[in-house]
XYZ file of C-alpha atoms in Angstrom:
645
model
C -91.868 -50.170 -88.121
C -89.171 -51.806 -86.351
C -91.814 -53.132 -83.670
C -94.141 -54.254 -86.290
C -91.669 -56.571 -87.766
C -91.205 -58.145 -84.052
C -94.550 -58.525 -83.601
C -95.187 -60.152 -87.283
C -91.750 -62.641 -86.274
C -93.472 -63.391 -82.460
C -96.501 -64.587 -84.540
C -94.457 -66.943 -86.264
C -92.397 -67.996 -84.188
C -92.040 -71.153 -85.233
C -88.608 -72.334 -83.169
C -90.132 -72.139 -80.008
C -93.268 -73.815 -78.064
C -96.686 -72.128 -78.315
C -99.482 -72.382 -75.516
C -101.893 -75.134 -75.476
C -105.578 -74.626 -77.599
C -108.309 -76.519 -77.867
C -108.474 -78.003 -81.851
C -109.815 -80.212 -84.069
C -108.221 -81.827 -86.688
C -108.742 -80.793 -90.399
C -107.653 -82.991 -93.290
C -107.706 -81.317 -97.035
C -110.489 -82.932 -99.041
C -108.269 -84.069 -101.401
C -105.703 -85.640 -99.013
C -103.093 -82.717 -99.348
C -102.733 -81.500 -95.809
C -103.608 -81.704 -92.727
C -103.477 -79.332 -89.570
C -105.315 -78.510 -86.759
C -107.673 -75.711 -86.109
C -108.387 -74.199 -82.562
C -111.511 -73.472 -81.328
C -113.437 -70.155 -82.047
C -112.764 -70.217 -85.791
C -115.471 -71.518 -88.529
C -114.749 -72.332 -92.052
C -116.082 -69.858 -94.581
C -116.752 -70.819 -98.113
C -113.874 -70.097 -100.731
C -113.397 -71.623 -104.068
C -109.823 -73.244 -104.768
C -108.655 -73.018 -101.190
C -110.005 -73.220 -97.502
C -110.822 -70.362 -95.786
C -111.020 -70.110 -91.608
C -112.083 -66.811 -89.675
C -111.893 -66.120 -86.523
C -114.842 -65.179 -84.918
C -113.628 -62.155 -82.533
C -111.417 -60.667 -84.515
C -111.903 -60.873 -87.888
C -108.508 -62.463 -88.527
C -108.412 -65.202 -91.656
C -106.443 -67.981 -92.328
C -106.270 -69.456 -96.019
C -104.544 -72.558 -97.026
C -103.800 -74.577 -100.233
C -101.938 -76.924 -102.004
C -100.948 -76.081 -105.639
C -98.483 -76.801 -108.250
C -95.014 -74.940 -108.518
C -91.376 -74.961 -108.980
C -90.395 -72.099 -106.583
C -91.760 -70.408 -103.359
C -92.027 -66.452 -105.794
C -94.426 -68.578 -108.388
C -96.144 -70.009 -105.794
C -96.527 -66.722 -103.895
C -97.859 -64.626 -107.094
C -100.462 -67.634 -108.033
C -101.931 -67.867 -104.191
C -102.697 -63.585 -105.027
C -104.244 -64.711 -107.970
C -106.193 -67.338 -106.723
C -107.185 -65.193 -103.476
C -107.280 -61.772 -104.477
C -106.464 -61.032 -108.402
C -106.400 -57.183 -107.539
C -103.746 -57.214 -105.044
C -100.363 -55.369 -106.371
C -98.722 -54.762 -103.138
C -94.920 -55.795 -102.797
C -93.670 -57.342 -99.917
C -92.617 -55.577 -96.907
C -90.223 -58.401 -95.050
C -89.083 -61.653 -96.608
C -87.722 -64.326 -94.168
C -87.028 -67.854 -93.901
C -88.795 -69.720 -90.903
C -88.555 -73.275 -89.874
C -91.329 -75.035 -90.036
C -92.550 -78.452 -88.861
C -90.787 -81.933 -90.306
C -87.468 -79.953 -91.048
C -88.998 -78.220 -94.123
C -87.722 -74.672 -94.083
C -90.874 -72.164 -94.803
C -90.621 -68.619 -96.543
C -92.717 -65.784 -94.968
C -93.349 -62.588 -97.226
C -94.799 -59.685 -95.103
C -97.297 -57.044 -96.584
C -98.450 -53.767 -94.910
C -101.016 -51.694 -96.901
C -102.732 -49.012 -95.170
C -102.432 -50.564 -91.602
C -103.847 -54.192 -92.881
C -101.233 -56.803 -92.531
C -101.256 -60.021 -94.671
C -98.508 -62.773 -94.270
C -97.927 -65.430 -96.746
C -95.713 -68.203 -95.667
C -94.940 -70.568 -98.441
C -92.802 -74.348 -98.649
C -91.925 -76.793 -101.623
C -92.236 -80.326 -101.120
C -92.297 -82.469 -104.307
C -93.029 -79.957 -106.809
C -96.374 -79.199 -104.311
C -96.117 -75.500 -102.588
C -98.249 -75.651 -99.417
C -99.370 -72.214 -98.713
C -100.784 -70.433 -95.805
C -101.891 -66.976 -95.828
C -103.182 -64.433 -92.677
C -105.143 -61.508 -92.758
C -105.559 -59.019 -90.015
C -106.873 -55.416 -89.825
C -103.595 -54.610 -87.692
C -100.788 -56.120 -86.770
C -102.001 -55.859 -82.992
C -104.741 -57.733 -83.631
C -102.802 -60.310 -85.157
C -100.349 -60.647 -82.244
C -103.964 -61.315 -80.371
C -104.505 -64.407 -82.284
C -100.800 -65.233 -82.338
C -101.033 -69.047 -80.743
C -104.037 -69.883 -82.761
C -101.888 -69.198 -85.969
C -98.684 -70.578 -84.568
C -100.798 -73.894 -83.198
C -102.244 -73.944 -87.750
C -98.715 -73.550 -88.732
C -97.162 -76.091 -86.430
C -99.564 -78.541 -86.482
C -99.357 -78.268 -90.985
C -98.366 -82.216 -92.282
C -98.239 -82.097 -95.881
C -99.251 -85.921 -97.111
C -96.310 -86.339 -99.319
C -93.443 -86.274 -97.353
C -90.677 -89.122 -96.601
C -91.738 -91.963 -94.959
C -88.482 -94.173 -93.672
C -90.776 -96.522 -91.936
C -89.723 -100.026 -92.869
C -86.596 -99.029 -94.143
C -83.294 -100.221 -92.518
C -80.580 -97.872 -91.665
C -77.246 -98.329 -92.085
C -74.609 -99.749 -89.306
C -73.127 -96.253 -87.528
C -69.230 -96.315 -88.745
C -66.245 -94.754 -88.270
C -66.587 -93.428 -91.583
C -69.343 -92.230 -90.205
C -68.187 -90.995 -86.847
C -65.416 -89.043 -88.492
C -67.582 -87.195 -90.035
C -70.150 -86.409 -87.707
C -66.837 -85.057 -85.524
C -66.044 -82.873 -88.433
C -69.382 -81.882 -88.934
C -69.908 -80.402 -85.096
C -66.608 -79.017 -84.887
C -67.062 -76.821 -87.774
C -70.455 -75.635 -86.416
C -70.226 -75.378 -82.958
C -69.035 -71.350 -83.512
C -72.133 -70.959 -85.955
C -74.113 -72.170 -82.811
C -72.029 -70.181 -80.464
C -71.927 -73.679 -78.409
C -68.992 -73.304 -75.295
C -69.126 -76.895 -74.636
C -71.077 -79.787 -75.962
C -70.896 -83.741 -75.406
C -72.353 -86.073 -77.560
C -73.278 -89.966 -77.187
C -75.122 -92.211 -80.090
C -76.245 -95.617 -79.057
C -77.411 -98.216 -81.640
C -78.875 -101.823 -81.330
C -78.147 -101.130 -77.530
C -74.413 -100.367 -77.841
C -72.735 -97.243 -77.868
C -71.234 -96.465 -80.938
C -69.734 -92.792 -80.338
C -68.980 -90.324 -77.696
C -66.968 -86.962 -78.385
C -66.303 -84.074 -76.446
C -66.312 -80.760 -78.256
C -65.348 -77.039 -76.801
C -64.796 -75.980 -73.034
C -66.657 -76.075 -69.687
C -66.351 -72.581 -69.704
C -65.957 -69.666 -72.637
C -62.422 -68.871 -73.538
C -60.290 -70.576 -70.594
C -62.052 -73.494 -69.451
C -61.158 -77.218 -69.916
C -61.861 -79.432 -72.329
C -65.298 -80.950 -72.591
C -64.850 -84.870 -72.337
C -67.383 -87.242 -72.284
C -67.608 -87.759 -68.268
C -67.710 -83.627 -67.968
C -71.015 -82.841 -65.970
C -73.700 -81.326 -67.173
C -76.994 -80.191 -65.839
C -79.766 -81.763 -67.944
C -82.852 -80.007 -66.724
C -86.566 -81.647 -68.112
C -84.682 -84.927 -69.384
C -85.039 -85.768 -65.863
C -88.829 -85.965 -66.141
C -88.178 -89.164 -67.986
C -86.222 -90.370 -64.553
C -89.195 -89.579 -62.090
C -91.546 -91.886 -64.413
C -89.295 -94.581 -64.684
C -89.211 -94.586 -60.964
C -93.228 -94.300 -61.064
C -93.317 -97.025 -62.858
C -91.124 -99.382 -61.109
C -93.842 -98.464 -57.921
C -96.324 -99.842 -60.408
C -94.151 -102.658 -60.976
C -93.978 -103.157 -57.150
C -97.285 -102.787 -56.375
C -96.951 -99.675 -54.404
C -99.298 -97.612 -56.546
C -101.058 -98.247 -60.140
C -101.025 -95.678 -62.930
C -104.993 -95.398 -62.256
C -105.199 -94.792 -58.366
C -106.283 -91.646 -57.077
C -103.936 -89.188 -56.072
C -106.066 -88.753 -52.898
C -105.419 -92.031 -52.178
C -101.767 -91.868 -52.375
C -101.705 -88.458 -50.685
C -105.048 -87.681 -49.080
C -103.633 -84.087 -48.011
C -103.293 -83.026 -51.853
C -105.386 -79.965 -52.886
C -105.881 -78.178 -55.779
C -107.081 -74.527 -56.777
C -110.640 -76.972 -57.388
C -110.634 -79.848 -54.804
C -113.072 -81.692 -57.179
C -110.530 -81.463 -59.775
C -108.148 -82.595 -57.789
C -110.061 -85.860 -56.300
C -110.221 -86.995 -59.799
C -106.953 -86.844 -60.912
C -104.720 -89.972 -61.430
C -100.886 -91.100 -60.862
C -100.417 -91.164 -64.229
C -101.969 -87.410 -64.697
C -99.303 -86.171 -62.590
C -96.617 -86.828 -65.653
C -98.741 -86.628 -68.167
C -99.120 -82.880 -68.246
C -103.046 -83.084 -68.598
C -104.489 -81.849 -65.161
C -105.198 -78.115 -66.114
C -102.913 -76.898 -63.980
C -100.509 -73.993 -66.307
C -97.132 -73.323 -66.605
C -96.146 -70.964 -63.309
C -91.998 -70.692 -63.286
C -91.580 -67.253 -61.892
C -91.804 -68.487 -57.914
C -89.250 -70.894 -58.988
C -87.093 -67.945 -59.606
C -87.376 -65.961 -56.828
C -86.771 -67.940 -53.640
C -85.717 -71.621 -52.561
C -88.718 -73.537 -50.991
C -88.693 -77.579 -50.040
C -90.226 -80.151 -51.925
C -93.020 -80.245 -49.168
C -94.045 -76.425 -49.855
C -94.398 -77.351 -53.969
C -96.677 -80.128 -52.817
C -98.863 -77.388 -50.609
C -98.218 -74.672 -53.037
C -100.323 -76.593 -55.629
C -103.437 -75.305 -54.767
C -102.588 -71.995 -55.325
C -101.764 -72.444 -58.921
C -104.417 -71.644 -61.396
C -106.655 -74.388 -63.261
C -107.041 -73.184 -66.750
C -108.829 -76.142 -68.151
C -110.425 -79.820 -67.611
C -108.111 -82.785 -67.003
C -107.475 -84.204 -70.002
C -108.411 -81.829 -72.418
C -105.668 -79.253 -73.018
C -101.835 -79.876 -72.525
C -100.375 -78.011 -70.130
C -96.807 -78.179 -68.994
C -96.526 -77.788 -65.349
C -92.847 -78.352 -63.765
C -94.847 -78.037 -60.150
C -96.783 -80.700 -60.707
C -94.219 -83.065 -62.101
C -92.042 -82.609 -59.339
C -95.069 -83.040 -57.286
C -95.462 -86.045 -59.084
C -91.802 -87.287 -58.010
C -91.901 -86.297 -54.443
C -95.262 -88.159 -54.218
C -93.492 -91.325 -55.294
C -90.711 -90.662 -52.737
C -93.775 -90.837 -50.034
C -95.271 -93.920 -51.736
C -92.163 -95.851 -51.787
C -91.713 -95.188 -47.987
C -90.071 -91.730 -47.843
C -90.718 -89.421 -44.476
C -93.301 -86.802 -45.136
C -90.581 -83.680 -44.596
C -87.375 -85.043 -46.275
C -89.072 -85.710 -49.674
C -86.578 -84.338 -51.473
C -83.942 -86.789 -49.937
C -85.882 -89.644 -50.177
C -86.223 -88.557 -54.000
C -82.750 -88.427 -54.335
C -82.149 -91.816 -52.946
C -84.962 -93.353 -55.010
C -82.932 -91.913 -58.195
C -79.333 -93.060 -56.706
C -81.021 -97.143 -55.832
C -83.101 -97.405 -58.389
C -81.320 -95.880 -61.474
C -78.323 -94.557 -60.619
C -76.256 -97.098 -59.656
C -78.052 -100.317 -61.483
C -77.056 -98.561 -64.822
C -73.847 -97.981 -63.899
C -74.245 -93.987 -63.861
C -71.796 -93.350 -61.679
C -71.163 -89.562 -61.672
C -74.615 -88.602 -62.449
C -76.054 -86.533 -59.364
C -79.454 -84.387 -57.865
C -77.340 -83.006 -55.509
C -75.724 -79.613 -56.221
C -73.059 -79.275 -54.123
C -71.849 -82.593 -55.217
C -71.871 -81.682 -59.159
C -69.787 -79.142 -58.394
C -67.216 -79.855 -56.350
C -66.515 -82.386 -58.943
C -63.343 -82.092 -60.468
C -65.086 -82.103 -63.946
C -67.835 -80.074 -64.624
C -69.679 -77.834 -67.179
C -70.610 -74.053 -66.276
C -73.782 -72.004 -67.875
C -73.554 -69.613 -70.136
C -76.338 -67.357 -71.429
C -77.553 -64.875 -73.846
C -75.924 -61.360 -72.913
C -78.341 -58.765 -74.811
C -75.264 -56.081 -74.617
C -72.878 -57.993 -76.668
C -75.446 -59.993 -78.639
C -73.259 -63.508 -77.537
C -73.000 -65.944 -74.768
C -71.511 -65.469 -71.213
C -70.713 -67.139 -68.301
C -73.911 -66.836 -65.874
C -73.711 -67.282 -62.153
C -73.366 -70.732 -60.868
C -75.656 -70.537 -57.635
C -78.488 -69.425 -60.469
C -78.816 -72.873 -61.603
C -79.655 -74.123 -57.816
C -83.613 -73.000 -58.741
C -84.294 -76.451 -60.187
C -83.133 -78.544 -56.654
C -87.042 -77.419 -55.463
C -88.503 -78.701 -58.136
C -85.420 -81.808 -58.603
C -87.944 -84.387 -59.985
C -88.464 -82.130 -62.944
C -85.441 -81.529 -63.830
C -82.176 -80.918 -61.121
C -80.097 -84.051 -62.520
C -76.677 -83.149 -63.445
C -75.017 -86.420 -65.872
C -72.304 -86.805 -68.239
C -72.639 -88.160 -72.247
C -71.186 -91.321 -70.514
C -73.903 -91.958 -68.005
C -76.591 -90.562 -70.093
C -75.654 -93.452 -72.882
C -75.940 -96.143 -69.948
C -79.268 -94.720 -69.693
C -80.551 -94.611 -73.196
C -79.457 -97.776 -73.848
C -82.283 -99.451 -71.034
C -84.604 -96.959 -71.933
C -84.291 -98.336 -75.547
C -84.310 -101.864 -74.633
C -87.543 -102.113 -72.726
C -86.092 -101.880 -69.326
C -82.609 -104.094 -69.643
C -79.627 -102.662 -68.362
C -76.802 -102.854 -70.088
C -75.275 -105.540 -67.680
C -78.718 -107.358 -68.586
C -80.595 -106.776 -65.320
C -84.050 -106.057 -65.819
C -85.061 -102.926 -63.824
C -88.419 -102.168 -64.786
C -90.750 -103.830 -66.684
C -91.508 -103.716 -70.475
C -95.204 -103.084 -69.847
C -94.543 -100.224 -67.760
C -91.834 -98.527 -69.248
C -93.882 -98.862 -72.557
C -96.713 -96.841 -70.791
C -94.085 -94.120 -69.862
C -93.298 -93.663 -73.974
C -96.693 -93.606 -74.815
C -99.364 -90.972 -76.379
C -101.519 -89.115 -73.218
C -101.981 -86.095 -74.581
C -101.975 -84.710 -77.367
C -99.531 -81.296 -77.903
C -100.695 -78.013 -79.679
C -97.590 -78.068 -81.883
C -98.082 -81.674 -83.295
C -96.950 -85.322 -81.945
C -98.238 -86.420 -78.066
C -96.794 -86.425 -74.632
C -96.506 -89.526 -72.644
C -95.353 -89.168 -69.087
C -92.060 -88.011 -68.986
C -91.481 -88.052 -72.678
C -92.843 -86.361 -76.274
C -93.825 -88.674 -79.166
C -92.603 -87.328 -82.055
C -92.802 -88.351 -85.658
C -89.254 -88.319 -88.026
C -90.627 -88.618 -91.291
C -92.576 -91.407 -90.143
C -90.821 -93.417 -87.494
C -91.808 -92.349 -84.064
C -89.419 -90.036 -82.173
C -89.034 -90.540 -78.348
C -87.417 -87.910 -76.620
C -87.353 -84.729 -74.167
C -84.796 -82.203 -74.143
C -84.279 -80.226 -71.045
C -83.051 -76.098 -70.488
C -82.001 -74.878 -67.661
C -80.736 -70.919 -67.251
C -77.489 -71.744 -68.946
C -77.665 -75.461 -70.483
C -79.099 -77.575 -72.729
C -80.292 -81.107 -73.271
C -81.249 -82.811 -76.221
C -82.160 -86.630 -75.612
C -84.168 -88.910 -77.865
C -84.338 -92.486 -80.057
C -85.747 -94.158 -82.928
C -86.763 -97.475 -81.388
C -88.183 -98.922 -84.158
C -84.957 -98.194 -85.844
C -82.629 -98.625 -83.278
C -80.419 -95.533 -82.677
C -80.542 -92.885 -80.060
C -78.721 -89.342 -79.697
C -77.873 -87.382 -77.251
C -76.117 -83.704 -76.670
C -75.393 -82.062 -73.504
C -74.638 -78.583 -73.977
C -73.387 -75.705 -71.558
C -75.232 -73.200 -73.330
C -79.449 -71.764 -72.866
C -81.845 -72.476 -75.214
C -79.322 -74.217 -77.384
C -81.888 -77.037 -78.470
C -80.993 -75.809 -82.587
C -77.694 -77.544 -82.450
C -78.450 -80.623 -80.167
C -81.411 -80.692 -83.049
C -79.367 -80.308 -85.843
C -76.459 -83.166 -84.537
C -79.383 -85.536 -83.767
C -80.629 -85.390 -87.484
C -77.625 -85.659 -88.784
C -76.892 -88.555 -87.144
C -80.452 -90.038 -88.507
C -78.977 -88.232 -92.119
C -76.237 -90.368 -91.845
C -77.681 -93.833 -91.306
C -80.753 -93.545 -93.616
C -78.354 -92.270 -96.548
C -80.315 -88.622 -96.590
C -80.000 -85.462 -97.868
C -78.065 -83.005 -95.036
C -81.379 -81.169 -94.117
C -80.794 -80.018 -91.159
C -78.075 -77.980 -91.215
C -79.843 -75.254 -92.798
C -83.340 -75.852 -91.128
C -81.748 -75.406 -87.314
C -79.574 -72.509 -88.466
C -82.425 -70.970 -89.220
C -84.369 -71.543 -86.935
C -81.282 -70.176 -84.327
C -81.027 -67.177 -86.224
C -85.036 -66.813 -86.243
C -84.416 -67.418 -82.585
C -81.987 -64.639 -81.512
C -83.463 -62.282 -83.990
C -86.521 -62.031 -82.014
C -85.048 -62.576 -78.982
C -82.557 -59.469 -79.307
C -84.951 -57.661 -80.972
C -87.105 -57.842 -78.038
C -85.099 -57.132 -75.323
C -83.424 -54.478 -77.131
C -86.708 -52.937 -77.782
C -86.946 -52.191 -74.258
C -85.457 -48.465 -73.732
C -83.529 -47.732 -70.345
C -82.405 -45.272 -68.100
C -80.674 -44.621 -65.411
C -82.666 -44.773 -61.994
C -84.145 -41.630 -59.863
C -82.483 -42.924 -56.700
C -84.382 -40.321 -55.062
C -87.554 -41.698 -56.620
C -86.701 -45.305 -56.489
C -86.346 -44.919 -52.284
C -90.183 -45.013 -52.575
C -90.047 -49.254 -54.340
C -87.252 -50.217 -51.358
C -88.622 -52.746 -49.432
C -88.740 -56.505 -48.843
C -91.728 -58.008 -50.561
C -92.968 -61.661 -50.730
C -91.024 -65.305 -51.525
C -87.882 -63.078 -50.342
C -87.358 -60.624 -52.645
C -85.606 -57.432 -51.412
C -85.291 -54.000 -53.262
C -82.375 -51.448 -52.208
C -80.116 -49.229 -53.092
C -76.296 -50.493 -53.002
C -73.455 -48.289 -54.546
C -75.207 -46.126 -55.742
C -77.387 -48.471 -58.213
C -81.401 -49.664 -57.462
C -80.858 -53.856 -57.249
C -83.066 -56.812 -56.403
C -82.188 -59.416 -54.360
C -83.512 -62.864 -54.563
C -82.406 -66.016 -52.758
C -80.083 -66.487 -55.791
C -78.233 -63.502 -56.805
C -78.428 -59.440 -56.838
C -79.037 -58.166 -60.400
C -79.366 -54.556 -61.098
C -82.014 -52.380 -62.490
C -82.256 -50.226 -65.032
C -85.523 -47.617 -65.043
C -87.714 -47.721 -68.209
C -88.512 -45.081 -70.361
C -91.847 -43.985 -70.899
C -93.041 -45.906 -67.671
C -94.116 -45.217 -64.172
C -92.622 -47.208 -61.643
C -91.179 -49.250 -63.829
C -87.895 -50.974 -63.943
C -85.936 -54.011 -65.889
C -82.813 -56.008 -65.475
C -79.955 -55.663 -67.809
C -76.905 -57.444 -69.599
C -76.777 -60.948 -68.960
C -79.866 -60.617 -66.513
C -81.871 -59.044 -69.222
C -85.961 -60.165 -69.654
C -87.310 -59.115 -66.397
C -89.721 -56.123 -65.702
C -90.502 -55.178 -62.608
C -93.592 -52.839 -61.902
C -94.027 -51.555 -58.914
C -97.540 -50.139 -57.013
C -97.826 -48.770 -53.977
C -97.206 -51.694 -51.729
C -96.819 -54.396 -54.614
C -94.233 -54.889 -57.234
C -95.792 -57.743 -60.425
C -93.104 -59.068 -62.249
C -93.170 -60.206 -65.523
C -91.080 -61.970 -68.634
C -90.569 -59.812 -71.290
C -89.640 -62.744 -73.195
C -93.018 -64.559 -72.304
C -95.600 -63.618 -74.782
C -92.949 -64.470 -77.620
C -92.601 -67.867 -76.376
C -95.844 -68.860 -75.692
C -94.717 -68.563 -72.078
C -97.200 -65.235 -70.658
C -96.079 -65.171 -66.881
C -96.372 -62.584 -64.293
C -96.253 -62.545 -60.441
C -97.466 -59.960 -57.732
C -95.599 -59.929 -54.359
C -96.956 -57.442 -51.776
C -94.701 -55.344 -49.926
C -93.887 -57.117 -45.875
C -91.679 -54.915 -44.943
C -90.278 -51.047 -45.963
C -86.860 -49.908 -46.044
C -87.108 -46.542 -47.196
C-alpha cells in the first residue's frame, strides 16, 4: 500500500518539472479551460464532460467545469455525472499545487486493483475537475508525464488578470513586512541562509540577509555573502551571445558549423542544421544527460566533443529538451567566436563574463572561478536533504566543483548585491545602472523571448522561461545546484524584479513563495502563496523521503562485494576501505549500502542518498532513484578498465 501511494503522488507530482511531450492544445468548447494533450491519446465521446484515452494503455482522462461551492460537492457531482453507480470512498486525500498558484485537492480510490484519481480546484464559484482511470496503478505510473504535462498545462479562463493594472510603489511599510514575513518562515522552509534583493523602476528598493552560511554556527547571511547560483547563469552566456550578435561576430541564425566546423552530433545532419540561437534555446533534441557531470571533471573542450555521444530524442524544434551540455557548449562556442584559443575555452569564458558583465555592472564579487568564491572571506556553504534525519545538512564543498565543466550553464557564484546590479540592466533593455549601454535592446529582447514552447505551460527563450503571473509575463530562471538555490525573475511590464539566493537544494518553494509575495504586496492581493509553496514543499519531501526511504538496505558481503572492486570508466573507483564497500569519484568517497532483494546491487546513503549502483560482470549502470519522480529518468553504464580484486 505504502508504495502505491508513492507511485499515485510521483504521478502528480505537480512541484517538480515533467519530461517534454509532443501536444496539442485543447480549449473547452465553451471557453472554460484549456490544456494541452500529448500525443497518442484521442478524444472519445462523453456527454457533460470531455473524455481522452490513451491508446496503449487504456488509461482515461476526464475533465469539466461545473458549478460548486466546495471541492467534496464538486467531487460527489463529477461521480454523478461520470459514473452514477460508483460508491467507493476515498483511499488518500491530499492537497497538490497546481499551476497559477491555485492549490488542487487529489482524492485517491482503489477498488479491486483499478485506481481512479480525482483532483479537484475552486476558482470563482467554478470547480475545474480532472479525473484518471487506470486498470493499475503501474500502468498509471506508465503514463505518468502525459497526465502530469494535462495537469500542468490546465488554465482555467477565469482567473486574475493584473494586466494594465498599476502596482503600488515598494515601501518600507512594505519592506518591514516582507522581513517579518521570511523570518517567520524560513524554519517552515528549513532555509540555512537566504538573501534577498527587489528592484523596481530600475532601482533597488530592498536587500536583507536572513539565517547563516552554514547550519547552526555559521555567520550571518548579508547581502554581499556568496552564493552559487547554478542555471541563472544561462541567462549570462546569452547576454554574452548576444552582445557577439551585437558585434557582428556571429548572428542568432548562422550555422553552428560555421562557427565551429568540428561540431558533431549523435546525427551529423542534425547537427549541420542547427543554429546559434538553438544552442540556448533548448530545442535541438539533444536530452537531459547529468550523470557524467557527476562522476568526473572533464574541460570545456571534452563537453564540446562529448556532444556527439549524447542521444537525439527528437527533431530540432519540436520538443523541449533541457540540455546543460549543450548550453555550456553554447558558451564555450562564444568564447571561440569572440577570439578565445581552442583549448583554454573555459578561461576565455570566464574572461568574456568578467569584461563584458562583470565589471560594467559593477558586480564586483561575483565569480566562475571556484577557488576564488571560496577563499572569500564571505561565503555561503550547501546544505542538502539528509534522508536519515529527514532535514538539511551541510554537504561537501568540493561537490559543488561539478558545474566549473559545464560553467556557462551554471558555475557563477554572486551575492543579492551583484545579482540586483544585474537585474536592474536586464530589466532596462540593456542599460547599466551607471547608464552605459552594454547590449542592445533588440538583442537582449530576443534573449527574453518565446522559442519553445515547455510541456508544463509558458515558453523558453534562450537563457530564460516566459512565464505568465496572472497575466503579466514572468521572466525568469532559477538555478539548483547540489546544495543551493536560485530564484531570479521580473515583471517588466510592471516594473519589479525578485530575487533569492539560498544555501539550501531544491529550495525553489520559498524563493517562490518570497517572490509572490512581493508581487502580493504591490498589486494589493490576497497572501496566496504562502499556503500554495508550503504545499507544494511538503508535497515535495513527502515523495522525496518516501522514495528514498523505500529503498531497503543492508550491510555489504565484503567477501562478495571483492568481485564489483575495480576502476571503471570517467574515473570511478570501487574498493573496500575500513572495512565498508565505497565509490570514489573525482569529487568525494561516499559509501554503499547493499540492497535487499537485489543482485549486485548497491545504493548510497545519508546525505549521499539517491544513487543505485548495479553492477554486471565487467560493468556497473548507475542510476537516480530520484529520476523517474522528477521527470528526470537517467542512467549510465561504465565498463570495468581495470580490476582490483
Amino acid at each position: 500500500m505504502k508504495r502505491l501511494l508513492i507511485l499515485v503522488a510521483a504521478v502528480m507530482l505537480i512541484a517538480l518539472p515533467v519530461l517534454a511531450q509532443d501536444a496539442t492544445p485543447y480549449s473547452d468548447p465553451e471557453g472554460l479551460f484549456t490544456t494541452s494533450i500529448p500525443a497518442g491519446w484521442t478524444q472519445v465521446d462523453a456527454e457533460g464532460y470531455v473524455l481522452f484515452e490513451h491508446e496503449e494503455s487504456g488509461v482515461t482522462i476526464a475533465l469539466l467545469a461545473l458549478p460548486a461551492e466546495d471541492k467534496e460537492t464538486a467531487r460527489d457531482a463529477t461521480w454523478a455525472l461520470i459514473d452514477p453507480t460508483f460508491e467507493g470512498a476515498p483511499l488518500q486525500t491530499l492537497d497538490l499545487p497546481g499551476p497559477g498558484g491555485v492549490i488542487w485537492t487529489q482524492y485517491v480510490y482503489l477498488t479491486a486493483g483499478v485506481i481512479d484519481v480525482v483532483i479537484v480546484q475552486i476558482a470563482n464559484n467554478i470547480a475545474y475537475v480532472t479525473v484518471v482511470h487506470a486498470p493499475t496503478a503501474g500502468v498509471l505510473q506508465s503514463v505518468a508525464p502525459d497526465v502530469d504535462q494535462v495537469l500542468l498545462s490546465f488554465q482555467p479562463s477565469n482567473t486574475l488578470d493584473l494586466s494594465g493594472v498599476t502596482p503600488a510603489q515598494f515601501d518600507s511599510e512594505m519592506a518591514e513586512a516582507l522581513t517579518s514575513y521570511i523570518e517567520d518562515h524560513l524554519n517552515d522552509y528549513a532555509t540555512v541562509g537566504a538573501s534577498v534583493a527587489i528592484v523596481q523602476d530600475g532601482e533597488i528598493v530592498y536587500t536583507q540577509g536572513f539565517g547563516q552560511t552554514i547550519e547552526e554556527d555559521g555567520q550571518p547571511v548579508t547581502t554581499d555573502t556568496l552564493f552559487m547560483i547554478g542555471s541563472t547563469t544561462k541567462s549570462m552566456t546569452s547576454l554574452l551571445a548576444a552582445m557577439l550578435v551585437d558585434e557582428g561576430v556571429w548572428d542568432w541564425n548562422d550555422l553552428v558549423v560555421d562557427v565551429y566546423p568540428d561540431f558533431a552530433l549523435a546525427d551529423m545532419d542534425v547537427a549541420s542544421e542547427l543554429r546559434v540561437r538553438d544552442l540556448f534555446n533548448m530545442s535541438t533534441g539533444v536530452p537531459r544527460f547529468d550523470f557524467p557531470l557527476f562522476l568526473q571533471m572533464v574541460t570545456a573542450e571534452d563537453i564540446i566533443a562529448d556532444m556527439e555521444n549524447l542521444p537525439i530524442t527528437a527533431a530540432p524544434g519540436e520538443e523541449f529538451q533541457y540540455s546543460n551540455q549543450m548550453y555550456a557548449t553554447g558558451g564555450y562556442l562564444a568564447a571561440l567566436a569572440a577570439g578565445g584559443e581552442y583549448g583554454a575555452l573555459y578561461d576565455a569564458y570566464a574572461d568574456l563574463l568578467n569584461t563584458q558583465i562583470f565589471e560594467p555592472l559593477g558586480m564586483e564579487t561575483s565569480t566562475v572561478d571556484f577557488d576564488m568564491a571560496t577563499a572569500s572571506p564571505n561565503f555561503a556553504l550547501p546544505h542538502a536533504f539528509d534522508v536519515t534525519t529527514s532535514g538539511f545538512s551541510p554537504t561537501p564543498l568540493n561537490y559543488e566543483r561539478f558545474a566549473t565543466q559545464i560553467a556557462p550553464a551554471g558555475a557563477v557564484w554572486s551575492s543579492a548585491n551583484d545579482m540586483a546590479q544585474y537585474m536592474i540592466m536586464e530589466m532596462s533593455g540593456g542599460v547599466a545602472p551607471d547608464g552605459t549601454r552594454i547590449v542592445s535592446e533588440a538583442n537582449l529582447h530576443a534573449t527574453q523571448s518565446a522559442e519553445i514552447a515547455m510541456p508544463s505551460g509558458g515558453s523558453y527563450g534562450m537563457g530564460w522561461m516566459i512565464q505568465d503571473y496572472k497575466g503579466l509575463t514572468y521572466i525568469e530562471h532559477g538555478g539548483n545546484t547540489g546544495g543551493f538555490t536560485s530564484t531570479f525573475g521580473f515583471l517588466p511590464d510592471a516594473g519589479i524584479g525578485v530575487l533569492v539566493l539560498a544555501n539550501r537544494s531544491l529550495d525553489n518553494s520559498f524563493g517562490s513563495a518570497v517572490s509572490e509575495y512581493v508581487f502580493e504586496q504591490v498589486f494589493d492581493l490576497e497572501h496566496t502563496s504562502t499556503v500554495y509553496y508550503q504545499t507544494a514543499e511538503d508535497r515535495l519531501f513527502l515523495i522525496v523521503s518516501q522514495v528514498l526511504a523505500s529503498v531497503q538496505t543492508a550491510d555489504v558481503d565484503l567477501d562478495a562485494a571483492e568481485a564489483v572492486v575495480g576502476t571503471y570508466e570517467r574515473g570511478l573507483e570501487v574498493s573496500i576501505q575500513a572495512g565498508e564497500l565505497v565509490f570514489t569519484s573525482e569529487y568525494g568517497t561516499y559509501v554503499l549500502k547493499a540492497v535487499r532483494g537485489a543482485a549486485n546491487a548497491y545504493t548510497t546513503t545519508g546525505i549521499d542518498a539517491g544513487m543505485l549502483l548495479t553492477f554486471g560482470d565487467d560493468s556497473v549502470t548507475l542510476e537516480s532513484i530520484l529520476g523517474p519522480y522528477i521527470g528526470e529518468p537517467q542512467s549510465i553504464t561504465l565498463m570495468r578498465v581495470e580490476g582490483l580484486a
